[in-house]
Short mmCIF file of C-alpha atoms and ligand atoms in Angstrom, two decimals:
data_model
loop_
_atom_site.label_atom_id
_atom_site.label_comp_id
_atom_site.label_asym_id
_atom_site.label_seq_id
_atom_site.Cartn_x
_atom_site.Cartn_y
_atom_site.Cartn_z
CA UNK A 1 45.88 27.83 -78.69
CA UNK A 2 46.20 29.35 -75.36
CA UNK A 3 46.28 33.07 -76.71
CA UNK A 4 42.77 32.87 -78.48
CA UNK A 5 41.01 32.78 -75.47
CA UNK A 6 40.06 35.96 -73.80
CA UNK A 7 38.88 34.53 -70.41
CA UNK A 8 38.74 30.83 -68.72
CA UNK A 9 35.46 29.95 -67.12
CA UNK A 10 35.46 27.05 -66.04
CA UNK A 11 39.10 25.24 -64.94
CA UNK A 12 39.65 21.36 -64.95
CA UNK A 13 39.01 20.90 -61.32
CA UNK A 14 35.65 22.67 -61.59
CA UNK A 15 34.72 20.24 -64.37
CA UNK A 16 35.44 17.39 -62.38
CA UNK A 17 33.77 18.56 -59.10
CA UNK A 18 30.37 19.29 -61.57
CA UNK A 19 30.90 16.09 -63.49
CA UNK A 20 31.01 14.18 -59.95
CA UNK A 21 28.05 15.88 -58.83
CA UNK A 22 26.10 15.03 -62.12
CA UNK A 23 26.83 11.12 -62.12
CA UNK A 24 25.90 11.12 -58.36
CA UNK A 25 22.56 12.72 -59.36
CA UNK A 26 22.01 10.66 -62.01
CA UNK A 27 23.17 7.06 -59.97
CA UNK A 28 20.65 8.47 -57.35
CA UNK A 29 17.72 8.85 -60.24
CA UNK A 30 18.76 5.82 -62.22
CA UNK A 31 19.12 3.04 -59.92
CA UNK A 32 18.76 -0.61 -60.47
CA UNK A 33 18.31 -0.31 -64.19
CA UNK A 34 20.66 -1.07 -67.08
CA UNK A 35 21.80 2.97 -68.73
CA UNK A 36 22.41 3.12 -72.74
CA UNK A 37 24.75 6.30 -73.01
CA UNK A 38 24.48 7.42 -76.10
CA UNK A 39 26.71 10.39 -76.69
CA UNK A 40 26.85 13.09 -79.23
CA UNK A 41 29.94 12.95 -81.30
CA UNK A 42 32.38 15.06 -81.46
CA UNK A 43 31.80 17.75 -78.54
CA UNK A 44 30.63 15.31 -75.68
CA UNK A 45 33.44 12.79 -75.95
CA UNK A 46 35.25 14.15 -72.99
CA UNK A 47 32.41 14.95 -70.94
CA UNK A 48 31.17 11.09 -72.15
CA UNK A 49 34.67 9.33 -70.83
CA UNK A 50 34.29 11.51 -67.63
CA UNK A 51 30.71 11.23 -66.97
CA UNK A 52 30.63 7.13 -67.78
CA UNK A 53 33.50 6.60 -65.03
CA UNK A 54 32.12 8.38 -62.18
CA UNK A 55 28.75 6.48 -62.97
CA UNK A 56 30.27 3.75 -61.42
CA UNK A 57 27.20 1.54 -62.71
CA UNK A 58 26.68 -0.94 -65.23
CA UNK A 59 26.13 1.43 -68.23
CA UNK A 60 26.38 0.66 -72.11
CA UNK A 61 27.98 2.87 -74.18
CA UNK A 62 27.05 4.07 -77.99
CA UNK A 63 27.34 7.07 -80.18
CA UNK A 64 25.88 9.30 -82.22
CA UNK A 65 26.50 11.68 -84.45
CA UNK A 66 24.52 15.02 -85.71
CA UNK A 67 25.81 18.19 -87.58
CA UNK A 68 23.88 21.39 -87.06
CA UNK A 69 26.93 23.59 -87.06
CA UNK A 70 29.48 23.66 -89.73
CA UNK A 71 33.34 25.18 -89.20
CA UNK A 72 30.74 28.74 -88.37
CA UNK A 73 29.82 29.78 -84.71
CA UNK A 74 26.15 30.31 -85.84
CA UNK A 75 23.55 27.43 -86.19
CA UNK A 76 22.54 26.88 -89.92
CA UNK A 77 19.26 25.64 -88.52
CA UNK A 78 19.50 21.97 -90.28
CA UNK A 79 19.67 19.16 -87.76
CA UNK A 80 20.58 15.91 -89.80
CA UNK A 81 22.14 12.31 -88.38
CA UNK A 82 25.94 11.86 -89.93
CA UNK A 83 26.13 8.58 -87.99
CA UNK A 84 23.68 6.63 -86.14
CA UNK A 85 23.23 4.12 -83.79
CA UNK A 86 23.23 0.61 -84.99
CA UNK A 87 21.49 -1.19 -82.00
CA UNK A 88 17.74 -1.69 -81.49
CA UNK A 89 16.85 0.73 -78.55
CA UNK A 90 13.52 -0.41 -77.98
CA UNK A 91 12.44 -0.86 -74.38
CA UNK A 92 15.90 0.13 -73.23
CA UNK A 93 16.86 3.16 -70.80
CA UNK A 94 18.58 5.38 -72.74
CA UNK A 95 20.60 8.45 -71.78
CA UNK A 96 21.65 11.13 -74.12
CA UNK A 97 24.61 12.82 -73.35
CA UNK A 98 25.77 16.20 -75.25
CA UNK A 99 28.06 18.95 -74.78
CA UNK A 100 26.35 21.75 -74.94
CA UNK A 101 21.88 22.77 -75.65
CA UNK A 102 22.02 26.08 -77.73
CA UNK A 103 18.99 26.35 -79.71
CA UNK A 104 17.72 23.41 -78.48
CA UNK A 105 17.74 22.53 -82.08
CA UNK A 106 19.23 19.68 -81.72
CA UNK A 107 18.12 17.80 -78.82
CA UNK A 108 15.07 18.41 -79.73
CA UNK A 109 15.44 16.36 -83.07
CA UNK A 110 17.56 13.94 -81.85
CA UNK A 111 14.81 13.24 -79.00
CA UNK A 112 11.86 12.91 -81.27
CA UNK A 113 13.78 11.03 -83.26
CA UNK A 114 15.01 8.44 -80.80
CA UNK A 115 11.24 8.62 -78.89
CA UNK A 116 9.84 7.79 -82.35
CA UNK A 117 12.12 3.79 -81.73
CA UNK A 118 10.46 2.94 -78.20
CA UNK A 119 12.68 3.19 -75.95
CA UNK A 120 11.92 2.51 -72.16
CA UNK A 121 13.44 5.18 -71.07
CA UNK A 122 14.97 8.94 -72.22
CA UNK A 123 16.74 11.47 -70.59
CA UNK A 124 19.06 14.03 -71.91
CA UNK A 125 22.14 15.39 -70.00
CA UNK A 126 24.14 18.49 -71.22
CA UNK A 127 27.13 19.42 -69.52
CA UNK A 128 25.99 23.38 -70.99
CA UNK A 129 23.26 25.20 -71.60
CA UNK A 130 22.48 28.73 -72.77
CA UNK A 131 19.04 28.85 -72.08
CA UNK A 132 19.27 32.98 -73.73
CA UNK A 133 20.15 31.55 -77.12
CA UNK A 134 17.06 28.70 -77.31
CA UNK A 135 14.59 29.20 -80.09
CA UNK A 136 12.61 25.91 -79.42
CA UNK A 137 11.30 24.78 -76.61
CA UNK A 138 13.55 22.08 -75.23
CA UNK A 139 14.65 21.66 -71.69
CA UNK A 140 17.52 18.88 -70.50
CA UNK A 141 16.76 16.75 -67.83
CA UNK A 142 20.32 17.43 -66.31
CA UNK A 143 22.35 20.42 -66.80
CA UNK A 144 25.72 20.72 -65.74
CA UNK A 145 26.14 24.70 -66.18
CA UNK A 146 24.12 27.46 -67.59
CA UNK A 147 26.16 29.49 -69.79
CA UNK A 148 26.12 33.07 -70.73
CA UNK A 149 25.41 34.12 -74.64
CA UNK A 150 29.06 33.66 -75.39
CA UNK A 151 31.58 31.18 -78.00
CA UNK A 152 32.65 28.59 -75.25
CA UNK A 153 35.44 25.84 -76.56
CA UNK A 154 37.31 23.34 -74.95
CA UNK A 155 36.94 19.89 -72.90
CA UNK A 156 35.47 18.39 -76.29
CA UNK A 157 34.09 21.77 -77.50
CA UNK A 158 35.78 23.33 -80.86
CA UNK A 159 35.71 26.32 -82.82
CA UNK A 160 36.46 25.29 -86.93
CA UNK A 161 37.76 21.58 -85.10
CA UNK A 162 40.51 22.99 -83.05
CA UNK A 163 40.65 23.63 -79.24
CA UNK A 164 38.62 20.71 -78.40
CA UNK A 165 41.69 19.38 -76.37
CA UNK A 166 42.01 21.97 -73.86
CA UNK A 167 41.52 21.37 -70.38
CA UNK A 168 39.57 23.93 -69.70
CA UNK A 169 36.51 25.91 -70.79
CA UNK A 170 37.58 28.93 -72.35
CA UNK A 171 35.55 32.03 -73.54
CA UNK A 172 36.94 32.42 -77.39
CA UNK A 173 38.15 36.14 -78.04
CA UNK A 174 35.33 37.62 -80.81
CA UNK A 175 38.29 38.31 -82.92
CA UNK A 176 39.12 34.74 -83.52
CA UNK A 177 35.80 33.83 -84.66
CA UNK A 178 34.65 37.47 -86.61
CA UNK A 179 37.70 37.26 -88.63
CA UNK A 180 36.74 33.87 -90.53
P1 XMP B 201 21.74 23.70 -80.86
O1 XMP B 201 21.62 25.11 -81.36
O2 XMP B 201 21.21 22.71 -81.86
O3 XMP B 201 23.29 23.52 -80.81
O4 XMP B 201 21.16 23.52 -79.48
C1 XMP B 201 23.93 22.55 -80.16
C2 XMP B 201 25.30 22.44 -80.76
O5 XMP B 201 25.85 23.71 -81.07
C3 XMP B 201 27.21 23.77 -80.84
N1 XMP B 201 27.50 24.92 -79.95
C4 XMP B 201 28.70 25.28 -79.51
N2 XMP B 201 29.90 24.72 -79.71
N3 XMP B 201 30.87 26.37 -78.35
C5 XMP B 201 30.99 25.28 -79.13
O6 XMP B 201 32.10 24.80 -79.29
C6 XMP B 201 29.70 27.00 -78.10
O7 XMP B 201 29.65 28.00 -77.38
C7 XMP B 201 28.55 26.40 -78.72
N4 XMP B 201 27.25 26.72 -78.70
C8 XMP B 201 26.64 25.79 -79.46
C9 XMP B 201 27.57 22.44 -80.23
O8 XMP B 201 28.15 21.64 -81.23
C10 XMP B 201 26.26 21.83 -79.79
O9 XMP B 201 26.26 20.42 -79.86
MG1 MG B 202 27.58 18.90 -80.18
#
């Protein structure tokens, strides 16, 4: 696992110290009111368990899930809901949480979608973003780090389903990827 990456950018600790930082901001904007995390399966679970815990306020949790890339490193374009939430969100405070805004496809759907059910309240945090790759205009309300134009895995991310469960974020040698 270890050998396919050509550089790490960003170690554990890092990702904890920004994580911290995030949930502070976010306790600080948030205040007083009851949080629905919804996160983005599969890429944002450990950035979800993380983010939730350093909170440290009463948050509920829920999922989602969306496919807009397949086992490929390039976006097919499609946005489409593979699971959704089962709740009512309606004049509750919800807060997306994803991995990583690329395109922007994404977020952008899933936000229009979820605006389109009433809620209260919606915010979108991505630990990532490469704001050089967007082709919509989307911007997150809290970014943990901007990214260069470059195949990032680990902490939750994958390439084809497999280095999600590194500790670190890794830049993923061309080779790996350009060879599938
Ligand atoms: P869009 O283009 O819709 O894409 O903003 C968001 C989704 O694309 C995936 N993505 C990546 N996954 N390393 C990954 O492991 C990357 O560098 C990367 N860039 C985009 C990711 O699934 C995200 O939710
Ligand atoms: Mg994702």
């Amino acid at each position: 696992m270890h050998n396919d990456i050509l550089r790490v950018l960003y170690t554990e600790e890092q990702l904890k110290t920004r994580v911290k930082e995030m949930a502070e901001q976010i306790r600080h904007d948030l205040k007083g009111q009851v949080i629905l995390t919804v996160g983005v399966l599969r890429g944002a679970v450990m950035f979800y368990a993380d983010l939730v815990r350093e909170l440290d306020m009463p948050v509920h949790m829920n999922f989602m899930s969306v496919s807009s890339y397949g086992s490929s490193s390039v976006s097919s374009g499609a946005v489409r809901i593979q699971y959704d939430l089962e709740e009512d969100i309606s004049g509750k405070n919800v807060l997306i949480i994803e991995d990583i805004v690329d395109s922007g496809l994404t977020l952008k759907y899933l936000t229009s979608t979820l605006k389109s059910r009433n809620p209260a309240m919606l915010k979108t945090c991505c630990l990532f973003d490469k704001p050089e790759r967007r082709t919509v205009d989307f911007t997150p309300d809290y970014v943990g780090f901007e990214v260069p134009d470059v195949f990032i895995v680990g902490y939750g991310l994958d390439y084809a389903e497999k280095y999600r469960n590194l500790k670190y974020i890794g830049e993923l040698k061309p080779d790996v990827y350009k060879s599938q």
